[in-house]
CSV table of C-alpha atoms and ligand atoms in Angstrom, one decimal:
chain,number,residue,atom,x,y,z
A,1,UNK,CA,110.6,103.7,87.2
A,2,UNK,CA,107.0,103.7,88.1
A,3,UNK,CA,104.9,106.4,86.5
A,4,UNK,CA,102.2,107.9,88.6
A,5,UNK,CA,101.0,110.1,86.4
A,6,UNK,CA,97.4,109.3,85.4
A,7,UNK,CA,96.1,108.2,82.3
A,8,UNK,CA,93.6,110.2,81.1
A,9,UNK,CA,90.8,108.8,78.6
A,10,UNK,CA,90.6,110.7,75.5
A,11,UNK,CA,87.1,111.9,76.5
A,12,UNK,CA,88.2,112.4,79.7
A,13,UNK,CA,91.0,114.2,78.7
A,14,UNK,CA,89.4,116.6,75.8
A,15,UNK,CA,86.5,117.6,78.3
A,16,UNK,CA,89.1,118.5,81.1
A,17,UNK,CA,90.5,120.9,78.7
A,18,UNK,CA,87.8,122.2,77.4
A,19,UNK,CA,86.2,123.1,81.2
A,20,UNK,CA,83.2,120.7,80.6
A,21,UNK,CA,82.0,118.8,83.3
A,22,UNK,CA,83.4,115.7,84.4
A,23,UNK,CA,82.5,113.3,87.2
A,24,UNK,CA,84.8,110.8,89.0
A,25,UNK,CA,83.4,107.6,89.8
A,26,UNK,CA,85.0,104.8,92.2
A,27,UNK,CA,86.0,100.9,91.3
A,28,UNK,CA,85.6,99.7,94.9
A,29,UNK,CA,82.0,99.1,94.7
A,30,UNK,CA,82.4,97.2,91.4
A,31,UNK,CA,85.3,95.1,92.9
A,32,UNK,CA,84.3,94.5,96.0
A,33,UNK,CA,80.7,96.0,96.3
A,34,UNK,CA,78.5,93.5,94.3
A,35,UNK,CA,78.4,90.7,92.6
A,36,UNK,CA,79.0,89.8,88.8
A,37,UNK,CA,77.1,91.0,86.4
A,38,UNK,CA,75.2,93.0,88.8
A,39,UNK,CA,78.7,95.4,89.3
A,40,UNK,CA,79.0,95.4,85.4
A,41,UNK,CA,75.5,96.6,84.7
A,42,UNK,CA,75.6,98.7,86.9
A,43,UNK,CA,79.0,100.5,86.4
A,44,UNK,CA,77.8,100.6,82.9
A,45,UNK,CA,74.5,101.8,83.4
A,46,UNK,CA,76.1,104.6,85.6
A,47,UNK,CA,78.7,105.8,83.1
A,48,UNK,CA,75.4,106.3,80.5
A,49,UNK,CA,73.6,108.3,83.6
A,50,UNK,CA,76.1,111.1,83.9
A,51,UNK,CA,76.2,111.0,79.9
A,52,UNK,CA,72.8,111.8,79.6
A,53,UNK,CA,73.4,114.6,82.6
A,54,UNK,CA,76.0,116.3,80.2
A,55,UNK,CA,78.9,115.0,81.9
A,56,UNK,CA,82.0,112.8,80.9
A,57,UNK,CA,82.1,109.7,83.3
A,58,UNK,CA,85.4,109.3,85.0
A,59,UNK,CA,85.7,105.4,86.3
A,60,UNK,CA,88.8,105.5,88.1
A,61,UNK,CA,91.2,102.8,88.8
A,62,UNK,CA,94.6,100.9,88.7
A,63,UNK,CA,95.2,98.8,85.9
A,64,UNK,CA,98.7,97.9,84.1
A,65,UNK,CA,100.5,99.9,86.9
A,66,UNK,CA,99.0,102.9,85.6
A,67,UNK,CA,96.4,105.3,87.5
A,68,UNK,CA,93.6,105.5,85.3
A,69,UNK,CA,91.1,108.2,85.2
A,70,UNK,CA,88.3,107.0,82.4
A,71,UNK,CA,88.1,103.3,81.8
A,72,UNK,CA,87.2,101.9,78.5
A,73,UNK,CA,84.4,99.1,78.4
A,74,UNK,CA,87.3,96.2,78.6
A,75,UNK,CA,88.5,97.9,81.5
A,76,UNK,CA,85.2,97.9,83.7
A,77,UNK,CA,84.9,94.2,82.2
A,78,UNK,CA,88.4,93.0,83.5
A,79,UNK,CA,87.6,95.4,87.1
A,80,UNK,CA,83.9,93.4,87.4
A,81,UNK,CA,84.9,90.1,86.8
A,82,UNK,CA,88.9,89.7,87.8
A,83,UNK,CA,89.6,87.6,91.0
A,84,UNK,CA,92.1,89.5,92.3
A,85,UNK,CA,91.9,92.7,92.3
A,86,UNK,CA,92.9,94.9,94.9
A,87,UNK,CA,90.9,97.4,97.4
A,88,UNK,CA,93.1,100.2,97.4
A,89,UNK,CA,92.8,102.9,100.0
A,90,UNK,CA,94.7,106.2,99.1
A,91,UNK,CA,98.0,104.4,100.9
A,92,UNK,CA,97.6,101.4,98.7
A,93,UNK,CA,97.9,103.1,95.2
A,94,UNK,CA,101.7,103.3,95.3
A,95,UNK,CA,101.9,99.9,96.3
A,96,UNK,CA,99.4,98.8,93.8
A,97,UNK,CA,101.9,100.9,91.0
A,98,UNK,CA,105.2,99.4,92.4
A,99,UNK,CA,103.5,95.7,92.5
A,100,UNK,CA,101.5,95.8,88.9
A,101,UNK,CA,98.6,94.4,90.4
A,102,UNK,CA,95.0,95.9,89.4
A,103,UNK,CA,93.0,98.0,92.1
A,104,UNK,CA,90.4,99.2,92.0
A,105,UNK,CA,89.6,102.2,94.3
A,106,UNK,CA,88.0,103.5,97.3
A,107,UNK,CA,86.1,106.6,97.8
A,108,UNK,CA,89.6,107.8,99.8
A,109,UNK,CA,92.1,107.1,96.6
A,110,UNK,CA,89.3,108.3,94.3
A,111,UNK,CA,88.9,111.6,95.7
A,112,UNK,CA,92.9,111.9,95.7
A,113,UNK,CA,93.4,110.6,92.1
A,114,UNK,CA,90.0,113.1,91.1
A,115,UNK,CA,91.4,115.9,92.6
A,116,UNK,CA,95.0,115.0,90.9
A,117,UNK,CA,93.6,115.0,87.3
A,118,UNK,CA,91.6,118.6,88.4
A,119,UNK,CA,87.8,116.8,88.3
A,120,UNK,CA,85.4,118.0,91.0
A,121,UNK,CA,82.4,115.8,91.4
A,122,UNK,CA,82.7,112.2,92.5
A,123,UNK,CA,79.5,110.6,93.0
A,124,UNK,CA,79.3,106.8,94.7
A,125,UNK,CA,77.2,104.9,96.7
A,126,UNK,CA,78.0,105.4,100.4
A,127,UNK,CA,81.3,106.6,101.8
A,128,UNK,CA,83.0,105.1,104.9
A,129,UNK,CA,83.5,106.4,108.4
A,130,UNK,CA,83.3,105.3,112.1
A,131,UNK,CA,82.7,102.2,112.6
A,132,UNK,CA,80.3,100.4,115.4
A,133,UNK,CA,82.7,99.9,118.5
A,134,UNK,CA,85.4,101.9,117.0
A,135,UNK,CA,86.4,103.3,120.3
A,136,UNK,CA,87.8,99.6,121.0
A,137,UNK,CA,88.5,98.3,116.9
A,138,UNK,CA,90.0,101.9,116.3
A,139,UNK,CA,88.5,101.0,113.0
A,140,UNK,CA,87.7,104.3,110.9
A,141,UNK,CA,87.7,104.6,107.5
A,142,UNK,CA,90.3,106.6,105.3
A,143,UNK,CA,87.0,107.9,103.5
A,144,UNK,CA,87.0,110.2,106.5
A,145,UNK,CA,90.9,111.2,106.2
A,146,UNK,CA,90.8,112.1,102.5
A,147,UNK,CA,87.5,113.7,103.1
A,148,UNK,CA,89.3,116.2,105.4
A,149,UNK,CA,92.2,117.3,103.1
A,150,UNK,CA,91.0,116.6,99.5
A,151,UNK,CA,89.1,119.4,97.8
A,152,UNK,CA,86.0,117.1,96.1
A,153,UNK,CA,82.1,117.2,96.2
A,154,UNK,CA,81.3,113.2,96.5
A,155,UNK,CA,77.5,112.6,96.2
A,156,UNK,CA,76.5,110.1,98.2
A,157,UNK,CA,73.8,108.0,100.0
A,158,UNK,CA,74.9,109.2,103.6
A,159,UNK,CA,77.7,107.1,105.2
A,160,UNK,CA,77.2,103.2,104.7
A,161,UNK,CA,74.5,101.8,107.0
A,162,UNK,CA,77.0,99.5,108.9
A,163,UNK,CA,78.3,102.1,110.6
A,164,UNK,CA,77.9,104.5,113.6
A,165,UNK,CA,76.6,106.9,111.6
A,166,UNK,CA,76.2,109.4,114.9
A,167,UNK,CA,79.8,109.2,115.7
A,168,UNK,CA,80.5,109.5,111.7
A,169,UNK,CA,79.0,112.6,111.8
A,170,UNK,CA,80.6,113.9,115.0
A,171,UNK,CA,84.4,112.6,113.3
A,172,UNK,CA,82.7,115.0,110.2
A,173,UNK,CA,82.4,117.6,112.4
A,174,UNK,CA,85.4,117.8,113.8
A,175,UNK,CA,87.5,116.9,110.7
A,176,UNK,CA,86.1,120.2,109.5
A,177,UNK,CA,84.2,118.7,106.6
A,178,UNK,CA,81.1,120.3,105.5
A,179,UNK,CA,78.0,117.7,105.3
A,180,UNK,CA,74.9,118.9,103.4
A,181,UNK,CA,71.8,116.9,103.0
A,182,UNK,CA,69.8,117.4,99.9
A,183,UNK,CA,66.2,118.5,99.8
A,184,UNK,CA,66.1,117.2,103.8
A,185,UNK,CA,66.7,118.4,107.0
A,186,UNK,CA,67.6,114.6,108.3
A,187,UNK,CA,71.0,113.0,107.3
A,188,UNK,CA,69.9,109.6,105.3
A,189,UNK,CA,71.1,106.2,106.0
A,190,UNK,CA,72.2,104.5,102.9
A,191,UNK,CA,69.4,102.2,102.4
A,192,UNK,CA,66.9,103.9,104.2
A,193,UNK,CA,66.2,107.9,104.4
A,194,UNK,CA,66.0,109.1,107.4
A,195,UNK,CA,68.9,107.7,110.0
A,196,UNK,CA,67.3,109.3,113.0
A,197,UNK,CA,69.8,112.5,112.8
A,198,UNK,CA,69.9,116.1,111.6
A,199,UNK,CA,71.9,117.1,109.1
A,200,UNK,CA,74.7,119.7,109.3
A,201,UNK,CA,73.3,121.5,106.5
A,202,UNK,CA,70.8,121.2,104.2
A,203,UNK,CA,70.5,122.6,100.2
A,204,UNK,CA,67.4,121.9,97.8
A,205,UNK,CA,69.3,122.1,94.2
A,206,UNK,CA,72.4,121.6,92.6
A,207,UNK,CA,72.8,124.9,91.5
A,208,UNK,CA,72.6,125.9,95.6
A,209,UNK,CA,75.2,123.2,95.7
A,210,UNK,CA,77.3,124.5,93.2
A,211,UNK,CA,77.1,127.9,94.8
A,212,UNK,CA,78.6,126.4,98.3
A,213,UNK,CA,81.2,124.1,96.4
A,214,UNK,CA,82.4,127.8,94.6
A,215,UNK,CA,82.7,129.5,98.5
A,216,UNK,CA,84.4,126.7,99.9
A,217,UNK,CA,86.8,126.7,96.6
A,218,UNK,CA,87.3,130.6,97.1
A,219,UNK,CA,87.4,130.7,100.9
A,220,UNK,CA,90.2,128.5,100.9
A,221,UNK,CA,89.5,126.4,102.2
A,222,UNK,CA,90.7,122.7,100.9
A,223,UNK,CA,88.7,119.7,102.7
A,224,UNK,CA,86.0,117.9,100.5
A,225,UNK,CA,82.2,118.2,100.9
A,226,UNK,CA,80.3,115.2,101.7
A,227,UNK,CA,76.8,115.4,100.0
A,228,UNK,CA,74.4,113.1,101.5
A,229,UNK,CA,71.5,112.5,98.7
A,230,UNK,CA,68.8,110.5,100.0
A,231,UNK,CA,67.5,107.5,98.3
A,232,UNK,CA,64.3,107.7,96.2
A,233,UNK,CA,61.2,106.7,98.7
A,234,UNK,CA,60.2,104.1,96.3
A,235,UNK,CA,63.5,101.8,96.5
A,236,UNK,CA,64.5,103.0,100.0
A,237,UNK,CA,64.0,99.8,103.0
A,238,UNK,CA,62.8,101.1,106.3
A,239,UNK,CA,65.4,101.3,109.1
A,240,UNK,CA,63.7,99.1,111.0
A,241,UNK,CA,63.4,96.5,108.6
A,242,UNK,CA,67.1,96.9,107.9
A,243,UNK,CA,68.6,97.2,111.1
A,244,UNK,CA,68.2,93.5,112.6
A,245,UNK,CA,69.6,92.3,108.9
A,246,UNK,CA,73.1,94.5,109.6
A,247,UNK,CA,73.4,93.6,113.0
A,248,UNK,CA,73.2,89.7,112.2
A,249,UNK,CA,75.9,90.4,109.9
A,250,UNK,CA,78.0,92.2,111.9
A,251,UNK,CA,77.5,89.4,114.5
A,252,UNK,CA,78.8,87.1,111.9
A,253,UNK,CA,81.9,89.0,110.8
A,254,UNK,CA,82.9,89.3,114.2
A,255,UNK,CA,82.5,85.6,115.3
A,256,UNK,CA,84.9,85.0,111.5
A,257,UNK,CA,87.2,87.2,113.3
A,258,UNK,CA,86.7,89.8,110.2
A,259,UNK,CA,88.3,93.0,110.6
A,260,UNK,CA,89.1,95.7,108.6
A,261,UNK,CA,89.1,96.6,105.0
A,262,UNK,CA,87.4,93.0,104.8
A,263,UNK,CA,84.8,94.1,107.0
A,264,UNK,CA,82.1,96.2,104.1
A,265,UNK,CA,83.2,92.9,101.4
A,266,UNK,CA,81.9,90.3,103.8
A,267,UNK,CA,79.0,92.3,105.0
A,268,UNK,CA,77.3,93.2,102.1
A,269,UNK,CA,76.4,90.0,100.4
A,270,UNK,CA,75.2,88.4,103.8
A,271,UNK,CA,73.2,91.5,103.7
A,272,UNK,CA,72.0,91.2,100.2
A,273,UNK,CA,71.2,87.3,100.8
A,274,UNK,CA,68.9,88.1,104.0
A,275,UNK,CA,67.0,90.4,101.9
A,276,UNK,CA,66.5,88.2,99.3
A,277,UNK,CA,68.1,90.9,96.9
A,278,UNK,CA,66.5,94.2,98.1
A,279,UNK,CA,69.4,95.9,99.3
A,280,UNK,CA,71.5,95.3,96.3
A,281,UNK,CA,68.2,96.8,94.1
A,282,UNK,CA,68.3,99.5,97.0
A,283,UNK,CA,71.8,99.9,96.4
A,284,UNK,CA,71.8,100.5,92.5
A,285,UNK,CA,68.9,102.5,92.7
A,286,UNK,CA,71.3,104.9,95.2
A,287,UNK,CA,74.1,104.9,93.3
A,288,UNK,CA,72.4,105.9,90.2
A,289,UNK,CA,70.6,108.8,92.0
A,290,UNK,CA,73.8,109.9,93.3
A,291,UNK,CA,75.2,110.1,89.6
A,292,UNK,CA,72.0,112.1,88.4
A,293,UNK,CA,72.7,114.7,91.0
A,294,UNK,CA,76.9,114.7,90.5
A,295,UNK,CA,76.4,115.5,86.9
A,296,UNK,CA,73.9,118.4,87.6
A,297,UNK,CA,76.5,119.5,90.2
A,298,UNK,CA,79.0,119.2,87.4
A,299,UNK,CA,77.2,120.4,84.9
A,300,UNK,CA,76.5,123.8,87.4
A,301,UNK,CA,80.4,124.3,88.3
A,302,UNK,CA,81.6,124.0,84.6
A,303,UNK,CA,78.4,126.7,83.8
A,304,UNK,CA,80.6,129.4,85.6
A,305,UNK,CA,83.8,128.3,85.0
A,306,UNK,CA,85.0,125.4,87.3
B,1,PSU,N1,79.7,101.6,100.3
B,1,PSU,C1,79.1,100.6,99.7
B,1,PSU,N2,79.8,99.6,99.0
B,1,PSU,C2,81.2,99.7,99.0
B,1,PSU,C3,81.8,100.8,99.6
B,1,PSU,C4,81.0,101.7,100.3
B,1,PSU,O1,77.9,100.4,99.7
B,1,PSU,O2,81.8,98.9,98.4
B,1,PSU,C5,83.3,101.0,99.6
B,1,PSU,C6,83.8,102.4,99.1
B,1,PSU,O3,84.7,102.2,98.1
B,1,PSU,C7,84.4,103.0,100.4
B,1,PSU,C8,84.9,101.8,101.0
B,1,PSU,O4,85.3,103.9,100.1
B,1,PSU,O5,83.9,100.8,100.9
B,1,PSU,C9,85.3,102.0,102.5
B,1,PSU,O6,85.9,100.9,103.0
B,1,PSU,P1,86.5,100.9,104.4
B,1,PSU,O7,85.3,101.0,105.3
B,1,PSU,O8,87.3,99.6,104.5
B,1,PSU,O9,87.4,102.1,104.6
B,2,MN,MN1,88.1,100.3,108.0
């Protein structure tokens, strides 16, 4: 019989008991995100960040048909460098279970398997959502589906800059998910900080973040909160340098006929390539912003009592 239950670290485990703060991180983006070593640096580098933020690091993923909430160093190793690894969605983890094969996990299963093992926080690099001519591709992400029915803060970037990030926000919106930028009144756009749009909401610390995490929690209600952290000025890329890089790509996935959860995969080294490694140092520099502020969030809840 398959077990689902997850498979706590012993640090993981020991600070969930104790009440000390804990953030969830996702595998997805050292899978399928970047390139080796790049992923493993990084997913190291990371892990130490929300260390040195007074949190316990939570890398989450499947390995040896278990759910796995805390990897050891062999275990980001084996998740950085495998060939086949899995991108599983929340709908994938059973399957990954049932099959044995390794996955690692998107911001969607993340949130789930977070929320399953009682952690809060989740910080990544940029979460999915609607993407350009979805009203024909129907192609949304599940980012957006767990978003609306799993109670977790994740920190990110904004939405990924692929995407229709207007339309993400309206799908947001009506999904009833709370969006707050940080310190900004504009929602940010992955690589670059201002995406053209306002944001839903806007806070200035964690503590004020904290605070609304703690209403939601005690209104009720049980969506997650999508945190949109812009990245620091001095890695960010203009949008208008950006822009004609993404759309070249997208032009090339869709003459390979690329669809779905292929789509962020093929784009993102085609992107890194045309910018002769700028948006992969943009997105590091993102990601470990985003886990600076998810263990101060963290760090805030635990301070009261998660
Ligand atoms: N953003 C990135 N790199 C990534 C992802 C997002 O910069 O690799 C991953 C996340 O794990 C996210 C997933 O949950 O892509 C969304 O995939 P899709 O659009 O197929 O739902
Ligand atoms: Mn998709």
């Amino acid at each position: 019989m398959t077990d689902v239950t997850p498979l706590l670290s012993p640090e993981v485990a020991d600070a969930l008991a104790a009440g000390r703060p804990v953030v969830a991180l996702e595998s997805t983006i050292i899978a399928h995100g970047m390139a080796y070593p790049a992923n493993l640096e990084t997913a190291r580098r990371v892990e130490a960040i929300v260390r040195a933020g007074g949190a316990v690091p939570a890398t989450i993923a499947v390995l040896d048909r278990r759910i796995r909430i805390g990897l050891d160093d062999a275990g980001l190793e084996r998740l950085a460098t495998a060939r086949d690894v899995m991108k599983a969605s929340t709908r994938e983890v059973p399957l990954a279970l049932a099959t044995g094969r390794d996955a690692a996990t998107t911001v969607a299963s993340t949130m789930r398997l977070a929320a399953m093992a009682g952690i809060a926080v989740f910080a990544t690099g940029g979460i999915g959502g609607v993407h350009r001519g979805a009203a024909t591709s129907f192609d949304i992400s599940a980012d957006l589906t767990e978003l609306s029915r799993t109670p977790v803060a994740v920190v990110s970037a904004g939405a990924k800059a692929i995407l229709d990030l207007a339309l993400t926000l309206e799908m947001l919106e009506t999904l009833g998910v709370p969006v707050v930028s940080v310190g900004t009144d504009i929602f940010p756009a992955f690589y670059s900080r201002d995406s053209g749009l306002a944001a839903p909401a806007r806070l200035d610390t964690a503590g004020e973040i904290a605070a609304f995490i703690r209403a939601h929690r005690a209104l009720g209600l049980t969506s997650g909160v999508l945190v949109a952290n812009p990245i620091p000025a001095e890695h960010e890329i203009p949008g208008a340098e950006i822009a004609p890089v993404i759309e070249s790509a997208l032009l090339e996935a869709a003459a390979q006929g690329i669809t779905g959860k292929e789509v962020t995969p093929f784009l993102l080294p085609r992107v890194a390539e045309a910018t002769a490694g700028r948006s992969l140092k943009a997105n590091i520099a993102l990601v470990e912003n985003n886990a600076v502020l998810a263990a101060q969030i963290a760090v805030a809840l635990a301070a009261e009592g998660r």
